PDB file of C-alpha atoms in Angstrom:
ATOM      1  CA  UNK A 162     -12.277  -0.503   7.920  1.00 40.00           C
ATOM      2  CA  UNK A 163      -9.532  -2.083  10.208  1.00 41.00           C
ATOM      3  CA  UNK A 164      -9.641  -0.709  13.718  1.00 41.00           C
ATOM      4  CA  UNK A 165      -6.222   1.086  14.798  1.00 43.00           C
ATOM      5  CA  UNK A 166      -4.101   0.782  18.044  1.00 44.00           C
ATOM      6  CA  UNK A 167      -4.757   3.790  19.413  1.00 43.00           C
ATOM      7  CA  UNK A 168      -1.206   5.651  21.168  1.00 48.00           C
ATOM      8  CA  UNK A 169       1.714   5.255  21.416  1.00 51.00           C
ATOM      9  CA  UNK A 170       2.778   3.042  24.855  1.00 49.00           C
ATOM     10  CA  UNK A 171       5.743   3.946  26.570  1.00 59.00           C
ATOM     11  CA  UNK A 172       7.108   7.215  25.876  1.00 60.00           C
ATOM     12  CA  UNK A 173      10.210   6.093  27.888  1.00 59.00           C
ATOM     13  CA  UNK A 174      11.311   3.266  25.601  1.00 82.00           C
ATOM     14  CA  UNK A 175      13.370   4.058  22.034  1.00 91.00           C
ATOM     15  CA  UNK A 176      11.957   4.696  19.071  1.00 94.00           C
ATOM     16  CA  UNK A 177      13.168   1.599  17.944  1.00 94.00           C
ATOM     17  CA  UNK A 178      11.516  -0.002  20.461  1.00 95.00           C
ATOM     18  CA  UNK A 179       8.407   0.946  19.737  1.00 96.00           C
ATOM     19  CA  UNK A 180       8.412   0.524  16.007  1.00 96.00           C
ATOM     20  CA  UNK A 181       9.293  -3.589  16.599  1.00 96.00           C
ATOM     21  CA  UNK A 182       6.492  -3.324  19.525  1.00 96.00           C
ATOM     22  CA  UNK A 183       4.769  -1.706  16.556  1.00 96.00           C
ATOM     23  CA  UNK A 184       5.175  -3.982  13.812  1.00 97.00           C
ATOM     24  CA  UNK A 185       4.651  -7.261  16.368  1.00 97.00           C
ATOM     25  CA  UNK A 186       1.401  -6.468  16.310  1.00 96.00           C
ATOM     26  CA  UNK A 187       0.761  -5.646  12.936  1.00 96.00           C
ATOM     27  CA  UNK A 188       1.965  -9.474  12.241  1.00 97.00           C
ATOM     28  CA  UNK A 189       0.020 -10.979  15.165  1.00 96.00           C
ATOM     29  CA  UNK A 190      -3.135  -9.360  14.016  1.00 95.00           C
ATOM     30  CA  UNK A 191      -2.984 -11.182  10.530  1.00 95.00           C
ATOM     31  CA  UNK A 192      -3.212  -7.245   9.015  1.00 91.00           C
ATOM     32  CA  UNK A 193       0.530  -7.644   7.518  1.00 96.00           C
ATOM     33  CA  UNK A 194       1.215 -11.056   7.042  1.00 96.00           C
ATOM     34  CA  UNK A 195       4.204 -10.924   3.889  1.00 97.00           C
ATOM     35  CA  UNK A 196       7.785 -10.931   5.777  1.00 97.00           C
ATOM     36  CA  UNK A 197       9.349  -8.387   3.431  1.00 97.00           C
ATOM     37  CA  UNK A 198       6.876  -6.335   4.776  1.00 98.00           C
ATOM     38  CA  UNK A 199       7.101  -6.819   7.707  1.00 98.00           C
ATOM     39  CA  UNK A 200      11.393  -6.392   7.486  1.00 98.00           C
ATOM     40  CA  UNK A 201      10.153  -3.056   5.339  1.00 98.00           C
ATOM     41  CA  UNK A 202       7.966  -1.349   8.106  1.00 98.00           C
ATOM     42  CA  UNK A 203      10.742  -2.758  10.893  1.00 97.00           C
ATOM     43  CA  UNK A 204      14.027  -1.128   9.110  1.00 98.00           C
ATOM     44  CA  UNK A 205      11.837   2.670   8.568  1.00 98.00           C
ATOM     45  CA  UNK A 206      12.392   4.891  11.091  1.00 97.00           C
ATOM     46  CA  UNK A 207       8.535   6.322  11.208  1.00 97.00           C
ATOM     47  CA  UNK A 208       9.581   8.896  13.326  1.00 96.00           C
ATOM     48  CA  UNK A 209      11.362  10.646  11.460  1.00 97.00           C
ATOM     49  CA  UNK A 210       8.859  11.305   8.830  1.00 97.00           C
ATOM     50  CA  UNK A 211       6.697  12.563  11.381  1.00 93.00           C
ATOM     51  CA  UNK A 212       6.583  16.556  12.820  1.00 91.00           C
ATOM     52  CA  UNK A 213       8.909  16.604  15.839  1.00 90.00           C
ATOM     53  CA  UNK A 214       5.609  17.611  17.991  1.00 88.00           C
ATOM     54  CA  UNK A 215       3.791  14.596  16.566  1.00 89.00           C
ATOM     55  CA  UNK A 216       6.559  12.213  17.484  1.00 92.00           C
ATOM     56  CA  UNK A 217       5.418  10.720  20.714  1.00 90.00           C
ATOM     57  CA  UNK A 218       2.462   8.710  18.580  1.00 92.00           C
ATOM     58  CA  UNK A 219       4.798   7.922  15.807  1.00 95.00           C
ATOM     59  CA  UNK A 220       4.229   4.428  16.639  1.00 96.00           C
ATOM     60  CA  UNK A 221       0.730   4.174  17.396  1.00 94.00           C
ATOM     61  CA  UNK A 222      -1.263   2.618  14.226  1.00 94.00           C
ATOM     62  CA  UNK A 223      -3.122   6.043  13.243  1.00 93.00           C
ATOM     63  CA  UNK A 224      -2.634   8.726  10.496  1.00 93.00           C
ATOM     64  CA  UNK A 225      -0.880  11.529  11.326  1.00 93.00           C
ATOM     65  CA  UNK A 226      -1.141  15.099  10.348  1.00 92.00           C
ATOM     66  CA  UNK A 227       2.085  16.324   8.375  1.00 92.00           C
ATOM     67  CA  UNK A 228       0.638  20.040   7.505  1.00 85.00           C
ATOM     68  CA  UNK A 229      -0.513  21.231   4.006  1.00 82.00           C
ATOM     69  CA  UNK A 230      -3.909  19.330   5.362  1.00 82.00           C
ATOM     70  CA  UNK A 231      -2.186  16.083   4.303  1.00 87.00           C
ATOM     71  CA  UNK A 232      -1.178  12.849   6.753  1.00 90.00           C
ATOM     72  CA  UNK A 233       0.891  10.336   7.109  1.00 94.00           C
ATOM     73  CA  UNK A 234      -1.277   7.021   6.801  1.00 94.00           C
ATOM     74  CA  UNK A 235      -1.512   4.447   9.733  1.00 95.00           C
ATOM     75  CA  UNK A 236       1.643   2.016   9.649  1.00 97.00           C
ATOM     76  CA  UNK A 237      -1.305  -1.008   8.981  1.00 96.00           C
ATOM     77  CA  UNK A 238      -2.355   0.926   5.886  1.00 97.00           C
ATOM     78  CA  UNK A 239       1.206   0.963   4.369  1.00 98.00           C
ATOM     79  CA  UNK A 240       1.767  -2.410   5.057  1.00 98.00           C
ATOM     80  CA  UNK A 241      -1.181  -3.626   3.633  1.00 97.00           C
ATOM     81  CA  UNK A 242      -0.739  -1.652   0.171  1.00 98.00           C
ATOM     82  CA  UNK A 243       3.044  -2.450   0.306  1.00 98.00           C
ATOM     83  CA  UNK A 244       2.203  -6.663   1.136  1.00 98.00           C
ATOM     84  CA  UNK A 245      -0.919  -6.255  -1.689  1.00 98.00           C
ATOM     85  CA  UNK A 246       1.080  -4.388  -4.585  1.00 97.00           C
ATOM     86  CA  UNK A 247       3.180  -7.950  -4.664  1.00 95.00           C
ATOM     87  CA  UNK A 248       6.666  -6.089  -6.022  1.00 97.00           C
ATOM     88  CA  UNK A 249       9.776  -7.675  -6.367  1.00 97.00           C
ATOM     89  CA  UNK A 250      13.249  -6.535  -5.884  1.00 98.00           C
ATOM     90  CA  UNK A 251      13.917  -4.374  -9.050  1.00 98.00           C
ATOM     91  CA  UNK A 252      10.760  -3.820  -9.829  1.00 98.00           C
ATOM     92  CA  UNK A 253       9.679  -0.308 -10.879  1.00 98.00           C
ATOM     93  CA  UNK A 254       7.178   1.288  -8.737  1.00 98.00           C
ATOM     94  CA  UNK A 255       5.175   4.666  -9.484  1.00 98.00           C
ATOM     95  CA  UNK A 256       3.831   6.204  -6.177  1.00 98.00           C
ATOM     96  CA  UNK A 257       1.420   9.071  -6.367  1.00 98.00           C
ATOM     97  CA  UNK A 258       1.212  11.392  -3.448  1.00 97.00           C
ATOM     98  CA  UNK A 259       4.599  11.208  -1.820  1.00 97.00           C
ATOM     99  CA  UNK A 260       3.569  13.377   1.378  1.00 96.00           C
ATOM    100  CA  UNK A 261       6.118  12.891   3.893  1.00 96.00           C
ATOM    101  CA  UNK A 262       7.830  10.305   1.987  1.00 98.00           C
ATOM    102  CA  UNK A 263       7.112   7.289   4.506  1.00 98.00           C
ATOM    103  CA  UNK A 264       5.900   5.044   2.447  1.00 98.00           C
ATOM    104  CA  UNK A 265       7.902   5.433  -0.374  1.00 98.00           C
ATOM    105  CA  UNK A 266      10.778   4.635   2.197  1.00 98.00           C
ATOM    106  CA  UNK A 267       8.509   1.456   2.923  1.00 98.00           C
ATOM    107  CA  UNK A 268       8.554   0.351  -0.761  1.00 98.00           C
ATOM    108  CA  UNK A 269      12.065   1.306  -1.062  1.00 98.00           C
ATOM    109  CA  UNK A 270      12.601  -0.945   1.121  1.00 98.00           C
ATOM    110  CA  UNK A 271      11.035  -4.193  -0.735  1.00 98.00           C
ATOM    111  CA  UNK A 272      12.265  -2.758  -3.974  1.00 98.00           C
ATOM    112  CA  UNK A 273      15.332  -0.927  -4.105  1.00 98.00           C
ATOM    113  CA  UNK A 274      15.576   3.146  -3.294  1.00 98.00           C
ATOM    114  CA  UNK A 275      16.493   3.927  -7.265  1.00 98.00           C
ATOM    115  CA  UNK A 276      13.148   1.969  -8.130  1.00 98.00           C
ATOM    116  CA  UNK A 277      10.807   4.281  -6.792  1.00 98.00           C
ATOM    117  CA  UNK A 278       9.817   7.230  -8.436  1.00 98.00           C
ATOM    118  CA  UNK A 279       7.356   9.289  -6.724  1.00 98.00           C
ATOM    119  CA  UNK A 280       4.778  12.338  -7.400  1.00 98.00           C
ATOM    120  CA  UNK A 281       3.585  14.850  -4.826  1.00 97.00           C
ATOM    121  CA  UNK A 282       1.512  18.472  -5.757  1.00 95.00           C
ATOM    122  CA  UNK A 283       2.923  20.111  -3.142  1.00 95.00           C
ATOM    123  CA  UNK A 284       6.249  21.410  -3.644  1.00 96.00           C
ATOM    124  CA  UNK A 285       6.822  22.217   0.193  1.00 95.00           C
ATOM    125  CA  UNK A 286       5.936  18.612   0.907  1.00 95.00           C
ATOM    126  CA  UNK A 287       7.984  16.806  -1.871  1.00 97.00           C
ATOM    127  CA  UNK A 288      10.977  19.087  -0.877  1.00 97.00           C
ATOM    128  CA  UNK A 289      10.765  18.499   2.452  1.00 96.00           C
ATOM    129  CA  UNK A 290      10.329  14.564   1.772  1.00 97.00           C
ATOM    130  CA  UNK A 291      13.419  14.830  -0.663  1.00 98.00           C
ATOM    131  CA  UNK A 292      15.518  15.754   2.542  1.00 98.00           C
ATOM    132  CA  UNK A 293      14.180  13.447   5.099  1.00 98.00           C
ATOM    133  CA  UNK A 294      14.521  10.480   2.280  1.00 98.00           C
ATOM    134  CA  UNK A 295      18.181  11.358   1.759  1.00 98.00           C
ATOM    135  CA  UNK A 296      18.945  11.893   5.622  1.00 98.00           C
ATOM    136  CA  UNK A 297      17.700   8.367   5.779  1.00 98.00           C
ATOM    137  CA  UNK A 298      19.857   6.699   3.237  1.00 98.00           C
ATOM    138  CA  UNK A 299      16.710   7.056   0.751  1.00 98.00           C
ATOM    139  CA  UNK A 300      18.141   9.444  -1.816  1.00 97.00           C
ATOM    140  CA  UNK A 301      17.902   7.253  -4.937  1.00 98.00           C
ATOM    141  CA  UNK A 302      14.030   7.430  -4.619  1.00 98.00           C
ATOM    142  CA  UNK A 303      13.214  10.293  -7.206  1.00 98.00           C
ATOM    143  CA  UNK A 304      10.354  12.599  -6.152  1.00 98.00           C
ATOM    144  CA  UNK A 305       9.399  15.119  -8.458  1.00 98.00           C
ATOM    145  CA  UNK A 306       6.114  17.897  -7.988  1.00 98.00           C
ATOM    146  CA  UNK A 307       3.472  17.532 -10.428  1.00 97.00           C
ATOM    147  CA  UNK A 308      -0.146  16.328 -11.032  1.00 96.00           C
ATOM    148  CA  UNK A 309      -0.215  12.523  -9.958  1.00 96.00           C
ATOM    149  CA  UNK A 310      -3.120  12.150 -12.367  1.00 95.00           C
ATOM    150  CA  UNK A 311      -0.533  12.291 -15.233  1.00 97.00           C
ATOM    151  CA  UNK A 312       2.131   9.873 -13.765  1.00 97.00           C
ATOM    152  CA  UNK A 313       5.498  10.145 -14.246  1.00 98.00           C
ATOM    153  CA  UNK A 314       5.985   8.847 -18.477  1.00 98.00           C
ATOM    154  CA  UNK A 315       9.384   9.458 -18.556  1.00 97.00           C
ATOM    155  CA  UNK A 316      10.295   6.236 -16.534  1.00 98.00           C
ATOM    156  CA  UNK A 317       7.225   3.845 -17.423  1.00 98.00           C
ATOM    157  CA  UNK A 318       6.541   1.117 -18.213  1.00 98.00           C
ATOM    158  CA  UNK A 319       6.333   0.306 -14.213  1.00 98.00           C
ATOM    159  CA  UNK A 320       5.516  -2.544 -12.453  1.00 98.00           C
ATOM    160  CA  UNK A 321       3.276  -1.317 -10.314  1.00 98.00           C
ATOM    161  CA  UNK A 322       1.899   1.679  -8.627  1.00 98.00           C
ATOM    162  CA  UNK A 323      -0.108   3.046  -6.334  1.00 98.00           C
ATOM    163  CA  UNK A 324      -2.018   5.969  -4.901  1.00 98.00           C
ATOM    164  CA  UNK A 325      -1.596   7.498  -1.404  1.00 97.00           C
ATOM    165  CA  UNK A 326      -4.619   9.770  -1.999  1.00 95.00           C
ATOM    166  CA  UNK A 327      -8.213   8.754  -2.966  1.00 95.00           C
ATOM    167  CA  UNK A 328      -9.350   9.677  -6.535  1.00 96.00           C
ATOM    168  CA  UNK A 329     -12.997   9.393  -7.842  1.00 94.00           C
ATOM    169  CA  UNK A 330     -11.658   7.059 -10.971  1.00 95.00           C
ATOM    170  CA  UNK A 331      -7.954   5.393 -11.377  1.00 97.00           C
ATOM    171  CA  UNK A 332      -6.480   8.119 -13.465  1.00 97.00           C
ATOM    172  CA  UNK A 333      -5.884   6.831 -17.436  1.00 97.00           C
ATOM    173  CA  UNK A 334      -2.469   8.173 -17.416  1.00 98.00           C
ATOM    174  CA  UNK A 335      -1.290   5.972 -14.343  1.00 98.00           C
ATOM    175  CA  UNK A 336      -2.815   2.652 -16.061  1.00 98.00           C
ATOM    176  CA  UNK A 337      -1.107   3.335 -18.974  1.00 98.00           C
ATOM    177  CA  UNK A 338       2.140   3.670 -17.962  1.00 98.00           C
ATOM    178  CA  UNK A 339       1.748   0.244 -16.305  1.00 98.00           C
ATOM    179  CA  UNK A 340       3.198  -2.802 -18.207  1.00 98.00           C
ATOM    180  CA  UNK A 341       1.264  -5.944 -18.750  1.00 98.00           C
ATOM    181  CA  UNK A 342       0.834  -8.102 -15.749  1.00 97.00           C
ATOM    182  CA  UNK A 343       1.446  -4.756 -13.460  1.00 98.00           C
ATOM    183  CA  UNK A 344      -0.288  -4.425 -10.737  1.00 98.00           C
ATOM    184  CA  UNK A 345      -1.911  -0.991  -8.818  1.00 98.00           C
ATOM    185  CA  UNK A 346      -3.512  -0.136  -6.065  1.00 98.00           C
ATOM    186  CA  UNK A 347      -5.630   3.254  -5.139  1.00 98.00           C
ATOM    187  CA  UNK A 348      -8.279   4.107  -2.812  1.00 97.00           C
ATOM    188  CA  UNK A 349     -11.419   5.051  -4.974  1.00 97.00           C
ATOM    189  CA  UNK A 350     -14.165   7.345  -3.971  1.00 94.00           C
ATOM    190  CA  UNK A 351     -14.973  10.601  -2.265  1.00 84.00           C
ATOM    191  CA  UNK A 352     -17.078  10.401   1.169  1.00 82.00           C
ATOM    192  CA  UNK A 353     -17.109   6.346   0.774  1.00 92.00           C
ATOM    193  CA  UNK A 354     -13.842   4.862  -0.396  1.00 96.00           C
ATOM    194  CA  UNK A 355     -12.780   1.434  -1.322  1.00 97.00           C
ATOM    195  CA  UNK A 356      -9.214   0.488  -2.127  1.00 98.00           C
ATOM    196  CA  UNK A 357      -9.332  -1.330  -5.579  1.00 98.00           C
ATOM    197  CA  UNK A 358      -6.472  -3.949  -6.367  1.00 98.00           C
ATOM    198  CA  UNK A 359      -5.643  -3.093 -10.372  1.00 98.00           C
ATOM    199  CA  UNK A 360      -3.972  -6.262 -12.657  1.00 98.00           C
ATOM    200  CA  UNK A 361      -3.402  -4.868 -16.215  1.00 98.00           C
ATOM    201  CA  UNK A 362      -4.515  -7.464 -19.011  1.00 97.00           C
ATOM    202  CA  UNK A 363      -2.339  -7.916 -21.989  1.00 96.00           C
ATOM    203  CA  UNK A 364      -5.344  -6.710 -23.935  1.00 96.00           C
ATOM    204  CA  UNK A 365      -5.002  -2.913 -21.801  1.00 95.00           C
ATOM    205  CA  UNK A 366      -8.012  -3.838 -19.959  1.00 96.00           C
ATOM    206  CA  UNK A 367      -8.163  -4.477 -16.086  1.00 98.00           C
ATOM    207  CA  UNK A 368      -8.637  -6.946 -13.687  1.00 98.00           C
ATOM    208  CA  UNK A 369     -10.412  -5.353 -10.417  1.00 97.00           C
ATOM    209  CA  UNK A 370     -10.384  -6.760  -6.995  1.00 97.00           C
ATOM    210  CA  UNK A 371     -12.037  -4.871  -4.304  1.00 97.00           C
ATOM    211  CA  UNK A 372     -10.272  -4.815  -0.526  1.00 97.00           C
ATOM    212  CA  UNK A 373     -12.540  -2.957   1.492  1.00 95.00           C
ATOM    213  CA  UNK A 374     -13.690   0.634   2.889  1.00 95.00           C
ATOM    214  CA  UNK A 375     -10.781   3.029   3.615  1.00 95.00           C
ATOM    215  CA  UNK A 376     -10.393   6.813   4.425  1.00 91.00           C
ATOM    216  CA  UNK A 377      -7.446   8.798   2.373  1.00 93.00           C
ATOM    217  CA  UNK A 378      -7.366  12.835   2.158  1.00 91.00           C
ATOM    218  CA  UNK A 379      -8.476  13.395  -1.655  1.00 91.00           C
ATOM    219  CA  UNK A 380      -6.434  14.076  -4.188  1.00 91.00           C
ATOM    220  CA  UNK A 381      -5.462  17.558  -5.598  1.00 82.00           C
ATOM    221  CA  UNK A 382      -5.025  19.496  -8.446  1.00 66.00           C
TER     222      UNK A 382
END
């Protein structure tokens, strides 16, 4: 597992500030090296998704808690699944486990807001993500509550997708509503996790590249 900058700096400085301080690093590090990324994690207010008593380390590379026993992952996490999921403009992205809605802002950014269509179990969390999103100029991301195992059908075939939240297998349902050539990402696993790069075959089958030990809350339901 990567090792995170630790707090935030200067509490004095701006937000802004601290989120280019933020993302230099990430890009001098080699962690995010893609420069959509890179624009993606500079133009999202982190902050914002963030509890206002949790603000002062909004920019320090560490998960967050958001409450509901759920977090917001480290700002090199995002990048890396956002720079490794390889979408394009107008591609159609499922996310499962929208949480605070950071990093569905993040894709958003690399794909288009009305692109994104996003899962979360927890109805507090996905309403509460629906506001910040739209606040933000994010409200064509749909969010809806519901088991992430079962995807979202009504909008597949995506492009890609992704998990936010570890799962012992990659759920059927989720593969299957990606087209051929799509590409997924989810961190597999209970105590020891790996996050496993998914390319769908035109045969149904899958490609599977591993990228390392991670640590994501499981997933419910």
């Amino acid at each position: 597992m990567l090792p995170m900058f630790g707090s935030d700096d200067n509490p004095d400085e701006s937000f802004e500030r601290r989120r280019d301080r933020m993302v230099d690093r990430l890009a001098e590090s080699g962690r995010v090296t893609d420069p959509a990324t890179l624009d993606a994690l500079r133009a999202v207010p982190r902050h914002e998704f963030v509890p206002e008593g949790r603000r002062g380390n909004a920019y320090a590379d560490r998960p967050l808690p958001i409450g509901d026993d759920q977090t917001i992952s480290a700002p090199h996490m995002v990048g890396i699944m956002v720079e490794l999921l390889d979408a394009a403009p107008g591609d159609d992205v499922l996310e499962v486990g929208t949480g605070c809605g950071y990093h569905a802002a993040v894709t958003a950014e690399v794909v288009g807001s009305e692109h994104v269509y996003s899962v979360e179990y927890s109805a507090e969390l996905a309403e509460r993500a629906r506001e910040t999103l739209a606040e933000l100029g994010y409200e064509d991301v749909s969010v809806r509550v519901g088991d992430g195992r079962e995807g979202w059908p009504e909008h597949a075939p995506y492009d890609a997708a992704y998990l936010t939240c570890a799962a012992r297998e990659f759920p059927d349902a989720v593969g299957e509503q990606l087209r051929d050539g799509g590409v997924a990402l989810a961190p597999i696993g209970a105590r020891s996790q790996t996050l496993q790069r998914y390319r769908k075959r035109s045969d149904g089958e899958f490609d599977v590249e591993d990228h390392g030990g991670v640590r994501f809350v499981q997933m419910r339901g």
